[in-house]
Amino acid sequence: MIAFFAIISCKKGSIETNYNPSLNVANNQVIAERAYSQVFNIFFMVVSDSLLKTTGSNQIFGAECTYQDTNGIVYVIDYLPYYTSCPDGKVRKGVITATLDKNFSEEGAIATLSFSNYVVDDLKLDGDNSISNAGISTGLQTYEHDIASATLTFYDTVSHGSYKWSSAKVFTWVEGAVTPGNYEDDVFEIAGSSSGSDLYGVEFAAITDEVLGDYFSCRWIRTGRTYISTPGLDVQSGYIDYIGEDTCTNQVIYYFNGNPFYDQFDQH
């Protein structure tokens, strides 16, 4: 659910600054970043599951998953038409289908992901995206996650509506590679850029200044910093600070004009 901020303003002489449009943009950026990093995480767990490839079916992270390679390589991640409780405390429904051009363990493999009524809590995701095996960089395995044009739609009782988001990110596997099958110790660092228009049509761009910490043991992005540009607003730039360096937290801090604004997420 989107956080609704009280009217926050600062006065200097007769000039008043309303930060709410900037805060809405930052909030939407955080939600999209988290939603699609979780898509990557789920996909990664599914394609890494050896039992699924051996038997053709397995339950993974609350989903009924199938695998076939008789007519291309296809993974189906099925959360069924009703909400399914997942290990991260979220509820999901719908289907993610991943079509691959070759085994994902091979460098250069590309998986095209599509959604069918895929909803996480009250957030629906639409728009194809791709995840590719980018090979080894400085001794670490890397993947690329490209989202050409996503639509995120809210269905909660407080806020309704959709917004657009595009993203190009590199996921670097920095911890957990030596314990295959145990994802609780897996950590990826995320770097790259994104852009979109928020629920109110405000256009924005974002780029990671400090890599984001994607810990599989935490349902929220824990660490990192993202700079935001909003050229159409009075406050044209700021940044998002993920403050979970020491613990898994649902809180972030937005900074605009040097002023901190806290946001807390119960779901996304």
C-alpha positions as a printed Julia matrix, in Angstrom:
268×3 Matrix{Float64}:
  0.0     0.0     0.0
  1.26    3.45   -0.83
  2.22    5.57    2.13
  0.24    8.78    2.37
  2.23   11.63    3.8
  0.94   14.56    5.76
  1.31   17.87    3.96
  4.95   18.67    4.55
  6.21   22.1     3.67
  9.09   24.37    4.46
  8.98   28.16    4.3
 11.75   30.52    3.43
 10.41   34.05    3.42
  7.17   33.83    1.47
  8.21   30.72   -0.5
  6.64   27.42    0.54
  7.93   24.04   -0.63
  5.56   21.1    -0.86
  7.52   17.84   -0.72
  4.59   15.47   -1.19
  4.98   15.04   -4.98
  8.63   14.08   -4.48
  7.74   11.68   -1.67
  5.12    9.97   -3.83
  7.71    9.43   -6.56
 10.23    7.99   -4.09
  7.58    5.7    -2.62
  6.62    4.35   -6.06
 10.29    3.79   -6.95
 10.88    1.76   -3.77
  7.8    -0.4    -4.38
  8.77   -1.15   -7.99
 12.38   -1.89   -7.07
 11.31   -4.33   -4.39
  8.6    -5.99   -6.48
 10.87   -6.78   -9.4
 13.86   -7.79   -7.29
 11.52  -10.38   -5.75
 10.58  -11.58   -9.24
 14.29  -12.1    -9.87
 14.7   -13.94   -6.55
 11.8   -16.31   -7.21
 12.99  -17.02  -10.75
 16.51  -17.68   -9.49
 15.3   -20.18   -6.88
 13.17  -21.98   -9.47
 15.83  -22.34  -12.19
 18.37  -23.41   -9.55
 16.19  -26.25   -8.24
 17.71  -29.58   -9.3
 14.7   -31.67   -8.21
 12.41  -29.62  -10.46
 14.6   -30.33  -13.49
 14.78  -34.03  -12.61
 11.1   -34.7   -11.91
  9.43  -31.94  -13.91
  7.51  -30.54  -10.93
  8.14  -29.27   -7.43
  6.75  -26.79   -4.92
  9.11  -23.82   -4.56
  8.53  -20.74   -2.42
  4.81  -21.51   -2.17
  4.32  -22.01   -5.91
  3.52  -25.15   -7.88
  6.33  -25.18  -10.42
  6.77  -27.22  -13.59
  9.65  -27.65  -16.01
  9.77  -28.99  -19.55
 12.44  -28.98  -22.23
 10.76  -30.98  -25.01
  9.69  -27.91  -26.98
 12.12  -25.28  -25.79
 12.77  -24.7   -22.1
  9.76  -23.48  -20.13
  9.3   -22.95  -16.4
  5.81  -22.28  -15.03
  5.62  -20.73  -11.55
  1.98  -21.11  -10.54
  0.55  -19.47   -7.43
 -2.93  -20.6    -8.48
 -6.0   -18.35   -8.89
 -6.33  -17.74   -5.16
 -3.89  -16.13   -2.78
 -1.08  -18.39   -1.57
  0.89  -17.66    1.61
  4.62  -17.57    0.9
  7.68  -17.98    3.14
  8.39  -14.23    3.06
  5.02  -13.46    4.68
  3.48  -12.15    1.47
  0.54  -13.63   -0.37
  0.64  -14.21   -4.11
 -1.63  -15.43   -6.87
 -1.32  -15.85  -10.6
  1.36  -17.27  -12.85
  4.89  -16.38  -13.95
  6.03  -18.17  -17.11
  9.72  -18.17  -18.06
 10.78  -19.22  -21.55
 14.52  -19.82  -22.06
 16.67  -20.11  -25.16
 19.08  -22.48  -23.37
 19.93  -23.79  -19.91
 20.16  -20.82  -17.57
 23.46  -22.0   -16.12
 25.08  -21.24  -19.49
 26.55  -17.8   -20.07
 24.4   -15.8   -22.47
 21.17  -17.65  -21.62
 18.11  -15.4   -21.78
 14.83  -16.01  -19.97
 11.73  -14.09  -21.04
  9.23  -13.76  -18.19
  5.53  -13.07  -18.61
  2.79  -12.61  -16.02
 -0.77  -13.89  -15.98
 -2.86  -12.16  -13.29
  0.2   -12.07  -11.05
 -0.58  -10.22   -7.81
  1.55   -9.79   -4.67
 -0.59   -8.71   -1.71
 -2.53   -5.85   -3.37
 -0.04   -5.08   -6.16
 -0.52   -6.45   -9.69
  2.45   -6.67  -12.06
  2.13   -6.53  -15.85
  4.65   -6.35  -18.67
  7.23   -8.8   -19.96
 10.76   -8.69  -18.6
 13.93  -10.65  -19.26
 16.69  -12.09  -17.09
 19.97  -13.15  -18.65
 23.13  -14.91  -17.5
 25.81  -12.25  -18.01
 28.69  -14.48  -16.96
 31.54  -13.87  -14.54
 32.74  -10.36  -13.71
 35.68   -9.82  -11.34
 35.26  -13.39  -10.14
 31.53  -13.13   -9.36
 28.49  -14.43  -11.24
 26.32  -11.67  -12.71
 22.84  -11.5   -14.19
 20.99   -8.77  -16.05
 17.33   -7.96  -15.42
 15.71   -5.79  -18.08
 12.19   -4.43  -17.73
 11.18   -2.59  -20.89
  7.77   -1.39  -19.76
  6.08   -2.51  -16.57
  2.7    -1.5   -15.2
  2.13   -1.72  -11.44
 -1.47   -1.54  -10.27
 -2.74   -1.17   -6.71
 -5.95   -2.83   -5.53
 -5.97   -1.97   -1.84
 -8.82   -0.16   -0.09
 -6.91    3.11    0.27
 -5.27    3.7    -3.08
 -6.17    2.62   -6.59
 -4.44    3.23   -9.87
 -1.43    2.28  -11.95
  2.0     3.61  -12.72
  4.72    2.83  -15.26
  8.28    1.68  -14.64
 11.25    0.62  -16.77
 14.53   -0.7   -15.46
 17.92   -2.1   -16.46
 19.77   -3.72  -13.57
 22.78   -5.93  -12.98
 22.52   -8.48  -10.15
 25.9    -9.63   -8.79
 25.93  -12.77   -6.65
 28.17  -11.83   -3.72
 27.22  -14.39   -1.05
 25.75  -17.89   -0.94
 27.2   -19.41   -4.11
 28.99  -22.15   -2.13
 25.73  -23.44   -0.58
 23.5   -24.47   -3.5
 19.92  -25.14   -2.47
 20.19  -22.97    0.63
 18.93  -19.53   -0.35
 18.78  -18.01    3.12
 22.42  -16.99    2.87
 22.22  -15.66   -0.69
 22.95  -11.98   -1.25
 22.92  -10.08   -4.54
 24.08   -6.54   -5.17
 21.9    -4.56   -7.57
 23.13   -1.68   -9.71
 21.63    0.2   -12.63
 18.98    2.7   -13.64
 15.22    3.0   -13.93
 12.58    5.49  -15.0
  8.84    5.87  -15.03
  5.82    7.97  -14.21
  4.19    7.71  -10.79
  0.52    7.33   -9.85
 -0.03   11.02  -10.54
  1.79   11.07  -13.87
  5.0    12.65  -12.56
  7.95   11.49  -14.66
 11.14   10.47  -12.9
 14.48    8.76  -13.37
 16.55    6.87  -10.81
 20.07    5.48  -10.62
 21.84    3.49   -7.91
 24.56    5.49   -6.21
 25.45    2.74   -3.74
 24.6    -0.84   -4.72
 21.35   -2.18   -3.3
 21.56   -5.19   -0.97
 19.15   -7.93   -2.04
 19.21  -10.42    0.85
 17.1   -13.51    0.21
 16.53  -13.79    3.97
 14.8   -10.37    4.05
 11.55   -9.43    2.31
 12.76   -5.85    1.8
 15.83   -4.44    0.11
 18.15   -3.86    3.03
 20.92   -1.53    1.97
 22.02    0.94   -0.67
 21.18    4.35   -2.06
 19.24    5.47   -5.12
 19.28    8.97   -6.58
 16.03   10.31   -8.04
 15.55   13.02  -10.65
 12.17   14.72  -11.07
 12.73   17.61  -13.51
  9.03   18.48  -13.63
  8.75   19.18   -9.9
  9.79   22.13   -7.75
 12.14   19.78   -5.89
 14.02   18.26   -8.8
 16.27   15.72   -7.08
 16.77   13.68   -3.96
 17.72   10.19   -2.88
 16.42    7.05   -1.2
 18.47    5.57    1.63
 17.84    1.9     2.5
 18.81    1.71    6.16
 18.94   -2.03    6.92
 22.71   -2.3     7.26
 22.41   -4.11   10.59
 18.96   -5.68   10.32
 16.09   -6.51    8.0
 13.85   -3.44    8.15
 10.77   -2.16    6.37
 11.87    1.46    6.75
 13.62    3.78    4.31
 14.59    7.44    4.45
 14.03    9.9     1.6
 16.2    13.01    1.44
 15.08   16.12   -0.43
 16.86   19.45   -0.04
 18.78   17.82    2.8
 15.58   17.08    4.74
 14.94   13.47    5.86
 11.5    11.85    5.49
 10.84    8.38    6.91
  8.62    5.85    5.16
  7.51    2.47    6.47
  6.11   -0.41    4.42
  3.77   -2.96    5.94
  3.47   -4.92    2.7
  5.57   -3.96   -0.31
